[in-house]
Amino acid sequence: MSGKVSVAIVGANGYSGEELCAILARHPSVSVVAVTSRQHAGKPAGEVLPRLSGVGEFSKLVFSEPAMHSLLGSGAEFFFLALPHGLAAEYAVPLWEAGKRVIDLSADFRLRDAEVYREFYGDQHPAAKLLPETVYGLPELHRDAIRAAKLVGSAGCYPTSILLPLVPLLKAGLIDSGDITVASASGVSGAGRKAETALLFGECNESLRAYGLPKHRHLSEIEQELSLAASRQVTITFTPHLAPMTRGIHTTIFSRLAAGASAEAILPALEACYANEPFVRVSQNLPDTKNVTGTNFCDISARFDARTGMLILLSAEDNLVKGAAGQAVQNFNLMAGLDETAGLL
Amino acid sequence: MSGKVSVAIVGANGYSGEELCAILARHPSVSVVAVTSRQHAGKPAGEVLPRLSGVGEFSKLVFSEPAMHSLLGSGAEFFFLALPHGLAAEYAVPLWEAGKRVIDLSADFRLRDAEVYREFYGDQHPAAKLLPETVYGLPELHRDAIRAAKLVGSAGCYPTSILLPLVPLLKAGLIDSGDITVASASGVSGAGRKAETALLFGECNESLRAYGLPKHRHLSEIEQELSLAASRQVTITFTPHLAPMTRGIHTTIFSRLAAGASAEAILPALEACYANEPFVRVSQNLPDTKNVTGTNFCDISARFDARTGMLILLSAEDNLVKGAAGQAVQNFNLMAGLDETAGLL
Amino acid sequence: MSGKVSVAIVGANGYSGEELCAILARHPSVSVVAVTSRQHAGKPAGEVLPRLSGVGEFSKLVFSEPAMHSLLGSGAEFFFLALPHGLAAEYAVPLWEAGKRVIDLSADFRLRDAEVYREFYGDQHPAAKLLPETVYGLPELHRDAIRAAKLVGSAGCYPTSILLPLVPLLKAGLIDSGDITVASASGVSGAGRKAETALLFGECNESLRAYGLPKHRHLSEIEQELSLAASRQVTITFTPHLAPMTRGIHTTIFSRLAAGASAEAILPALEACYANEPFVRVSQNLPDTKNVTGTNFCDISARFDARTGMLILLSAEDNLVKGAAGQAVQNFNLMAGLDETAGLL
Amino acid sequence: MSGKVSVAIVGANGYSGEELCAILARHPSVSVVAVTSRQHAGKPAGEVLPRLSGVGEFSKLVFSEPAMHSLLGSGAEFFFLALPHGLAAEYAVPLWEAGKRVIDLSADFRLRDAEVYREFYGDQHPAAKLLPETVYGLPELHRDAIRAAKLVGSAGCYPTSILLPLVPLLKAGLIDSGDITVASASGVSGAGRKAETALLFGECNESLRAYGLPKHRHLSEIEQELSLAASRQVTITFTPHLAPMTRGIHTTIFSRLAAGASAEAILPALEACYANEPFVRVSQNLPDTKNVTGTNFCDISARFDARTGMLILLSAEDNLVKGAAGQAVQNFNLMAGLDETAGLL
């Protein structure tokens, strides 16, 4: 195992945590030294996550309690936190103080402004003093800062699908930042592995519904990054929907061309921006979630409705990969100085 | 069977045709005297549509060739046409000339303007001279005209889900007709029972994708009716998506309040408009397709995003029932002087 | 409402209870006077079951606490119990003592032998003294007894799909009762509307698995009725599976021809037995759950494997209709002296 | 690319072919030098298979016509044939004659006996003279022969799920070879990417049905290998079902213990047999297709029904991976002298 980077996964039995395990189990430069779960401590990893039974070192791993002393004693240099927001910060702070590097999949370290956190998440930020030290973990936007960061707040699922099409166009001044409307649909795994009636097969199958209108929590990070890109405050309308599939997010964005911008310039601008990005595929073809599930790709396209002057941007990603675990590993690869695509292609 | 209205179903083996059969087989005041299918002529109805085997008179029906002389000789007073556009008109014209009453489920008789037909469907209208005689078959909008009509172009699936929320608000001047954007998602049955690779289970399951952007054919009838309601030409952006479910359409509409209108007035206005409608349910709860599949209901709700000033209207219907066969039967009930809900509740 | 039979539904918010409400709301001879749910008492029925909002008298119903005095005071003559086993008996006993007629959808009154109940359900039977008074509620087997019964234990979902193909063949001595093996697959609604992780969309979608091997509780009623039919003790192997669909049970039965019986006699024997049954369809075509979902039909077919001498019987039903609520209403129709198919075709 | 093995994939646009491409695109020791498709010749691979766009060398590959001279000139040493049976042999023969090594995913080279081929496939075997040279490509059974083979008939999907549980028990004399019955269910991708009405989403969703009874073509190879294991002719009953999922096969096998064998010995015997196999996981837990989809694992378990003396063996695999493309690559790895798990874990 010499030459491998030792990592721990805290909260490994949710959908994002399981996907992290699946990716890291096959990562050529990683050794997973600890997986934790309050509920499953003491059980072999292959029993809690039968999908991973017999896959490399997971055959020998046992879930442990997420106790800080044992985490610190595990030998891990990097810690992935796949925990609910609020709880994640409780782990991030002592790990940070111990000099460890942390990739947090929750919302706790995605926002620069503790007030915005309070507005959208309802609670005082649990570790506001760390916010200046953190980096928003969307590699296509903040690659260099992520490389150097000790604590990365890995970008959320809906935000990734919205920011990747919009940010380059806002930066280039090609679209009007004042009139952006988004309709997204997510697979049910996006709601987590929670024993709730509304998430039962019988409630989600043959069902399509909007939820969480009009102020979904992800708006906070979306608008933070859009505002950075546009160099002015951007506020958008965002409508998430739940679709009867396990994985995948499809996003349809409505916006207006900036004065003087041409519709023909949009797709080439996106292609140019992402020409060298390993995980963003810009194409004339309309994105389809089934082309990205199980991968770390985000597929992007655009259409212009000449009848109404509306620009329509579309994207598709796997909410558990590019929208969660894959993105976290992409961030980790950057932080650890590895090939950014290691374990992800 | 005395006292029953005799009907024929032309093109009964597609999804809409089968749903028509299913509804009419249970309709208390209807006798189905002919079901036709070029492909299945000569086969017992219960063999072509095994779901309906043993259901009332379908046990004895046999599919016949759609020959005009046998249709005219069938004794049917009403004819449902569940055929592709273009082909439907070939049947409607002689039936009309023979004094029969026709409910057409295709797009052939939904538009008042043959030029619009040509723009959106690509062909010369096959029976333009009949257009002045036809009625757009959305009972909530044109009930009285439908009662008297000899030829009704039953409203389409997406249009129904878009028109029912918007028309009352446009008529009341509560929203701005100049800025309407729609994102809809349909179950796969909306594409018909066609042997196409793109509609295979393996291509549609775990898949969400937009299609037909930016100029879907249904825009023609949607804008015709919105313009009527607004008393000015209305042009909208419409983005249909395919979702991994058999039935159901979910529609999310983005619009702006008219000057002086209040967000609080929207839901009450919809409730007032539809208080006595048997098939439109307005509620504070967000619509969910699974609550309407297999029914003739359209569920409607609304939200206002105070951060952006955006009004969000939402609706759900079964594309094969309120979006096709149920609507056709509702039109028929009106035309035949029956209880409008007969066979539909 | 004069001339209608007044009924109450106790436990109306599970999947079977909801389906009962859906059927009874459209039943021409029934007035639902009470629907109960501990969890939802006080809420309008249309809010708890949005699918039924606006459907007939459900528009006015409000869920009540399942208190015995209010049930007895409701005016209901018939009571449907859609409760967990054990709990059902707590309601059945006082209702019985008050002279009411009860259709129980649980397992509490399906078995004649309290010892068998204890063996399969783990508890002492909660009302053993009532067992001699009860009738096994499978109309095709016990129609006359059901008509006269005060307390019917409506047959279970898997048992219905297994008994309908097998009982006529055992009675006719056409198959060997000593070598019967069954593989069934059920939609997820069969597990009830329970907030359990294993029933989440993300756990059931794209998943097929056996469960409850080798001694599923339904074996008790299956073997009771098979033994009655064969006039000797019958013991079978039964393997239930969970399939990624909301509704439907498909059953495949392996058995051997009795000495002297011919394979060609099997399908005709089934056809003859069920020729006049309104809800059993025997056909040469292989059953498909999608042809029966939403209906009270059980479709049956048979194949003979000449290479191995194995007779293969197949059936399909909707677990919530013929397997639960529809069957309960069919039993009710018989008990109330109504047309057996009322509300069910 | 030095040190990599050059391979070609003939017929790369079906589901198995696409999965082959997906696996080989990530295989560390393989260079794909040609992908062919009659239908898509001339198109970039990333356009035909958008899922693989941007994945390694697939970014640069273009589909070509499957012409023999260009295949032979492609530089490929190994050829994967993902073609319909019958057609596969037309390619295998000249490739064989040219000294190339071939992994055929069709049924053309799985049977040792051309007569059995004719019985089950209806045609004269297209290349009977090659049969003595071929090896049945199930590595767990024929590893050494596969290593040396020039032409491997990679084992089928149902057969793999049936043979892996049964063969060790037959070899060990633990079960009775004379009484084996199998019920399997497959995801819809097993039927191929064919534009047939019966495979539409609307026909397969919410549907479970048996098909192809009683003499499925796969019986030929299943019985060939079971007979080899039992050293006597074995004939079984096999009932395939179609389940509403894209991928996965679940198999339930009913058999009887051999005289003197104990039920307790079964699971340990399977565990011992597969202890060192990288892709077979034997466990006390019941297999679930979702634990194996996207992987090359076959999960196996067993239960004994003491009431009937029936042994129940269960297995789950991904029909496109261990049942097709993964197995083909596992065979290839052996033939090419690579690590057997390369590209597959």
mmCIF file of C-alpha atoms in Angstrom, chain B residues 131-300:
data_model
loop_
_atom_site.group_PDB
_atom_site.id
_atom_site.type_symbol
_atom_site.label_atom_id
_atom_site.label_comp_id
_atom_site.label_asym_id
_atom_site.label_seq_id
_atom_site.Cartn_x
_atom_site.Cartn_y
_atom_site.Cartn_z
ATOM 1 C CA LEU B 131 -62.145 24.347 -39.871
ATOM 2 C CA PRO B 132 -64.825 27.021 -39.439
ATOM 3 C CA GLU B 133 -67.231 24.296 -38.336
ATOM 4 C CA THR B 134 -65.004 22.741 -35.680
ATOM 5 C CA VAL B 135 -64.666 23.463 -31.985
ATOM 6 C CA TYR B 136 -61.550 23.193 -29.834
ATOM 7 C CA GLY B 137 -62.425 20.372 -27.497
ATOM 8 C CA LEU B 138 -61.474 21.631 -24.066
ATOM 9 C CA PRO B 139 -64.803 21.614 -22.191
ATOM 10 C CA GLU B 140 -63.701 24.005 -19.458
ATOM 11 C CA LEU B 141 -63.133 26.649 -22.168
ATOM 12 C CA HIS B 142 -65.720 25.930 -24.839
ATOM 13 C CA ARG B 143 -68.483 23.904 -23.220
ATOM 14 C CA ASP B 144 -71.435 25.410 -25.011
ATOM 15 C CA ALA B 145 -69.860 25.313 -28.422
ATOM 16 C CA ILE B 146 -68.863 21.691 -27.885
ATOM 17 C CA ARG B 147 -72.451 20.754 -27.022
ATOM 18 C CA ALA B 148 -73.595 21.953 -30.402
ATOM 19 C CA ALA B 149 -70.637 20.899 -32.476
ATOM 20 C CA LYS B 150 -70.643 18.204 -35.102
ATOM 21 C CA LEU B 151 -66.858 17.974 -35.231
ATOM 22 C CA VAL B 152 -64.675 18.534 -32.171
ATOM 23 C CA GLY B 153 -60.897 18.598 -32.185
ATOM 24 C CA SER B 154 -60.273 17.223 -28.718
ATOM 25 C CA ALA B 155 -57.536 19.219 -26.974
ATOM 26 C CA GLY B 156 -54.013 17.814 -26.736
ATOM 27 C CA CYS B 157 -52.226 16.559 -23.637
ATOM 28 C CA TYR B 158 -49.626 19.277 -23.045
ATOM 29 C CA PRO B 159 -52.089 22.027 -24.082
ATOM 30 C CA THR B 160 -54.658 20.928 -21.501
ATOM 31 C CA SER B 161 -52.096 21.017 -18.703
ATOM 32 C CA ILE B 162 -50.970 24.488 -19.766
ATOM 33 C CA LEU B 163 -54.279 26.091 -20.704
ATOM 34 C CA LEU B 164 -56.251 25.153 -17.615
ATOM 35 C CA PRO B 165 -53.964 27.084 -15.219
ATOM 36 C CA LEU B 166 -53.288 30.001 -17.544
ATOM 37 C CA VAL B 167 -56.540 30.836 -19.303
ATOM 38 C CA PRO B 168 -58.508 32.073 -16.259
ATOM 39 C CA LEU B 169 -55.597 34.234 -15.147
ATOM 40 C CA LEU B 170 -55.156 35.752 -18.586
ATOM 41 C CA LYS B 171 -58.887 36.361 -18.906
ATOM 42 C CA ALA B 172 -58.896 38.058 -15.510
ATOM 43 C CA GLY B 173 -55.892 40.146 -16.444
ATOM 44 C CA LEU B 174 -53.964 38.882 -13.451
ATOM 45 C CA ILE B 175 -50.791 37.877 -15.301
ATOM 46 C CA ASP B 176 -48.593 39.343 -17.976
ATOM 47 C CA SER B 177 -49.273 37.576 -21.248
ATOM 48 C CA GLY B 178 -45.922 38.647 -22.636
ATOM 49 C CA ASP B 179 -43.631 36.572 -20.474
ATOM 50 C CA ILE B 180 -44.753 32.966 -20.127
ATOM 51 C CA THR B 181 -42.353 30.033 -20.011
ATOM 52 C CA VAL B 182 -43.343 26.401 -19.581
ATOM 53 C CA ALA B 183 -41.419 23.281 -18.574
ATOM 54 C CA SER B 184 -43.455 20.077 -18.891
ATOM 55 C CA ALA B 185 -42.595 16.428 -18.412
ATOM 56 C CA SER B 186 -44.587 13.581 -19.900
ATOM 57 C CA GLY B 187 -44.752 9.853 -19.369
ATOM 58 C CA VAL B 188 -43.591 7.722 -22.279
ATOM 59 C CA SER B 189 -47.081 6.680 -23.396
ATOM 60 C CA GLY B 190 -47.392 10.228 -24.709
ATOM 61 C CA ALA B 191 -45.159 9.219 -27.606
ATOM 62 C CA GLY B 192 -47.574 6.510 -28.673
ATOM 63 C CA ARG B 193 -47.287 2.755 -29.174
ATOM 64 C CA LYS B 194 -44.599 3.043 -31.820
ATOM 65 C CA ALA B 195 -41.841 0.506 -32.363
ATOM 66 C CA GLU B 196 -38.982 3.006 -32.086
ATOM 67 C CA THR B 197 -35.651 2.381 -30.423
ATOM 68 C CA ALA B 198 -35.824 5.671 -28.511
ATOM 69 C CA LEU B 199 -38.980 4.487 -26.739
ATOM 70 C CA LEU B 200 -37.624 1.130 -25.549
ATOM 71 C CA PHE B 201 -37.688 0.424 -21.843
ATOM 72 C CA GLY B 202 -33.884 0.351 -21.803
ATOM 73 C CA GLU B 203 -33.740 3.827 -23.354
ATOM 74 C CA CYS B 204 -36.416 5.502 -21.212
ATOM 75 C CA ASN B 205 -35.940 3.901 -17.818
ATOM 76 C CA GLU B 206 -33.613 5.892 -15.548
ATOM 77 C CA SER B 207 -33.660 8.637 -18.176
ATOM 78 C CA LEU B 208 -34.869 12.209 -18.165
ATOM 79 C CA ARG B 209 -34.392 14.332 -21.233
ATOM 80 C CA ALA B 210 -35.840 17.300 -23.056
ATOM 81 C CA TYR B 211 -36.929 16.841 -26.662
ATOM 82 C CA GLY B 212 -38.445 18.660 -29.582
ATOM 83 C CA LEU B 213 -36.963 22.053 -28.628
ATOM 84 C CA PRO B 214 -37.744 24.819 -29.259
ATOM 85 C CA LYS B 215 -40.844 24.558 -31.454
ATOM 86 C CA HIS B 216 -43.102 21.690 -30.397
ATOM 87 C CA ARG B 217 -46.236 21.253 -32.509
ATOM 88 C CA HIS B 218 -48.521 21.684 -29.534
ATOM 89 C CA LEU B 219 -47.444 25.330 -29.332
ATOM 90 C CA SER B 220 -49.860 26.050 -32.154
ATOM 91 C CA GLU B 221 -52.997 25.192 -30.215
ATOM 92 C CA ILE B 222 -51.619 26.468 -26.914
ATOM 93 C CA GLU B 223 -50.928 29.913 -28.338
ATOM 94 C CA GLN B 224 -54.245 29.970 -30.220
ATOM 95 C CA GLU B 225 -56.158 29.517 -26.987
ATOM 96 C CA LEU B 226 -53.917 31.724 -24.847
ATOM 97 C CA SER B 227 -54.301 34.488 -27.413
ATOM 98 C CA LEU B 228 -58.053 34.131 -27.314
ATOM 99 C CA ALA B 229 -57.977 34.391 -23.536
ATOM 100 C CA ALA B 230 -55.651 37.392 -23.504
ATOM 101 C CA SER B 231 -57.276 39.109 -26.468
ATOM 102 C CA ARG B 232 -53.870 39.613 -27.995
ATOM 103 C CA GLN B 233 -51.264 37.431 -29.654
ATOM 104 C CA VAL B 234 -49.455 35.389 -27.046
ATOM 105 C CA THR B 235 -46.183 33.608 -27.766
ATOM 106 C CA ILE B 236 -44.586 31.366 -25.150
ATOM 107 C CA THR B 237 -41.490 29.272 -24.554
ATOM 108 C CA PHE B 238 -42.341 25.582 -24.140
ATOM 109 C CA THR B 239 -39.912 22.807 -23.197
ATOM 110 C CA PRO B 240 -41.256 19.254 -23.076
ATOM 111 C CA HIS B 241 -39.323 16.501 -21.321
ATOM 112 C CA LEU B 242 -39.670 12.730 -21.303
ATOM 113 C CA ALA B 243 -39.809 11.167 -17.820
ATOM 114 C CA PRO B 244 -39.462 7.473 -16.911
ATOM 115 C CA MET B 245 -43.105 6.730 -16.206
ATOM 116 C CA THR B 246 -45.879 5.298 -18.331
ATOM 117 C CA ARG B 247 -48.498 7.976 -17.740
ATOM 118 C CA GLY B 248 -48.791 11.501 -16.500
ATOM 119 C CA ILE B 249 -47.899 15.028 -17.467
ATOM 120 C CA HIS B 250 -46.487 17.505 -14.991
ATOM 121 C CA THR B 251 -46.349 21.131 -16.054
ATOM 122 C CA THR B 252 -44.519 24.007 -14.383
ATOM 123 C CA ILE B 253 -45.347 27.467 -15.716
ATOM 124 C CA PHE B 254 -43.346 30.612 -15.028
ATOM 125 C CA SER B 255 -45.102 33.927 -15.456
ATOM 126 C CA ARG B 256 -45.246 37.460 -14.093
ATOM 127 C CA LEU B 257 -48.083 39.180 -12.297
ATOM 128 C CA ALA B 258 -49.840 41.866 -14.290
ATOM 129 C CA ALA B 259 -49.305 45.404 -13.107
ATOM 130 C CA GLY B 260 -51.413 45.897 -10.010
ATOM 131 C CA ALA B 261 -52.176 42.233 -9.502
ATOM 132 C CA SER B 262 -51.381 40.599 -6.193
ATOM 133 C CA ALA B 263 -49.844 37.185 -5.674
ATOM 134 C CA GLU B 264 -52.468 36.428 -3.041
ATOM 135 C CA ALA B 265 -55.206 36.739 -5.644
ATOM 136 C CA ILE B 266 -53.958 33.952 -7.878
ATOM 137 C CA LEU B 267 -55.023 30.786 -6.099
ATOM 138 C CA PRO B 268 -58.444 32.201 -5.111
ATOM 139 C CA ALA B 269 -59.007 33.251 -8.701
ATOM 140 C CA LEU B 270 -58.285 29.724 -9.901
ATOM 141 C CA GLU B 271 -60.446 28.233 -7.167
ATOM 142 C CA ALA B 272 -63.325 30.504 -8.061
ATOM 143 C CA CYS B 273 -63.049 29.743 -11.727
ATOM 144 C CA TYR B 274 -63.022 25.985 -11.219
ATOM 145 C CA ALA B 275 -65.300 25.680 -8.189
ATOM 146 C CA ASN B 276 -67.983 23.931 -10.195
ATOM 147 C CA GLU B 277 -65.810 22.082 -12.635
ATOM 148 C CA PRO B 278 -65.965 18.339 -12.014
ATOM 149 C CA PHE B 279 -62.488 17.587 -13.338
ATOM 150 C CA VAL B 280 -60.286 20.458 -12.212
ATOM 151 C CA ARG B 281 -58.980 20.407 -8.651
ATOM 152 C CA VAL B 282 -57.291 23.568 -7.409
ATOM 153 C CA SER B 283 -55.380 23.167 -4.182
ATOM 154 C CA GLN B 284 -52.633 24.626 -2.063
ATOM 155 C CA ASN B 285 -50.803 21.300 -2.375
ATOM 156 C CA LEU B 286 -48.290 20.784 -5.136
ATOM 157 C CA PRO B 287 -49.681 18.517 -7.878
ATOM 158 C CA ASP B 288 -48.305 14.991 -8.254
ATOM 159 C CA THR B 289 -48.966 12.949 -11.365
ATOM 160 C CA LYS B 290 -49.647 9.817 -9.341
ATOM 161 C CA ASN B 291 -52.745 11.476 -7.876
ATOM 162 C CA VAL B 292 -54.312 11.863 -11.307
ATOM 163 C CA THR B 293 -53.176 8.842 -13.308
ATOM 164 C CA GLY B 294 -56.151 6.744 -14.330
ATOM 165 C CA THR B 295 -58.477 9.702 -13.713
ATOM 166 C CA ASN B 296 -59.864 12.583 -15.744
ATOM 167 C CA PHE B 297 -58.687 15.171 -13.202
ATOM 168 C CA CYS B 298 -56.301 18.018 -13.757
ATOM 169 C CA ASP B 299 -54.762 19.168 -10.463
ATOM 170 C CA ILE B 300 -53.566 22.759 -10.250
#
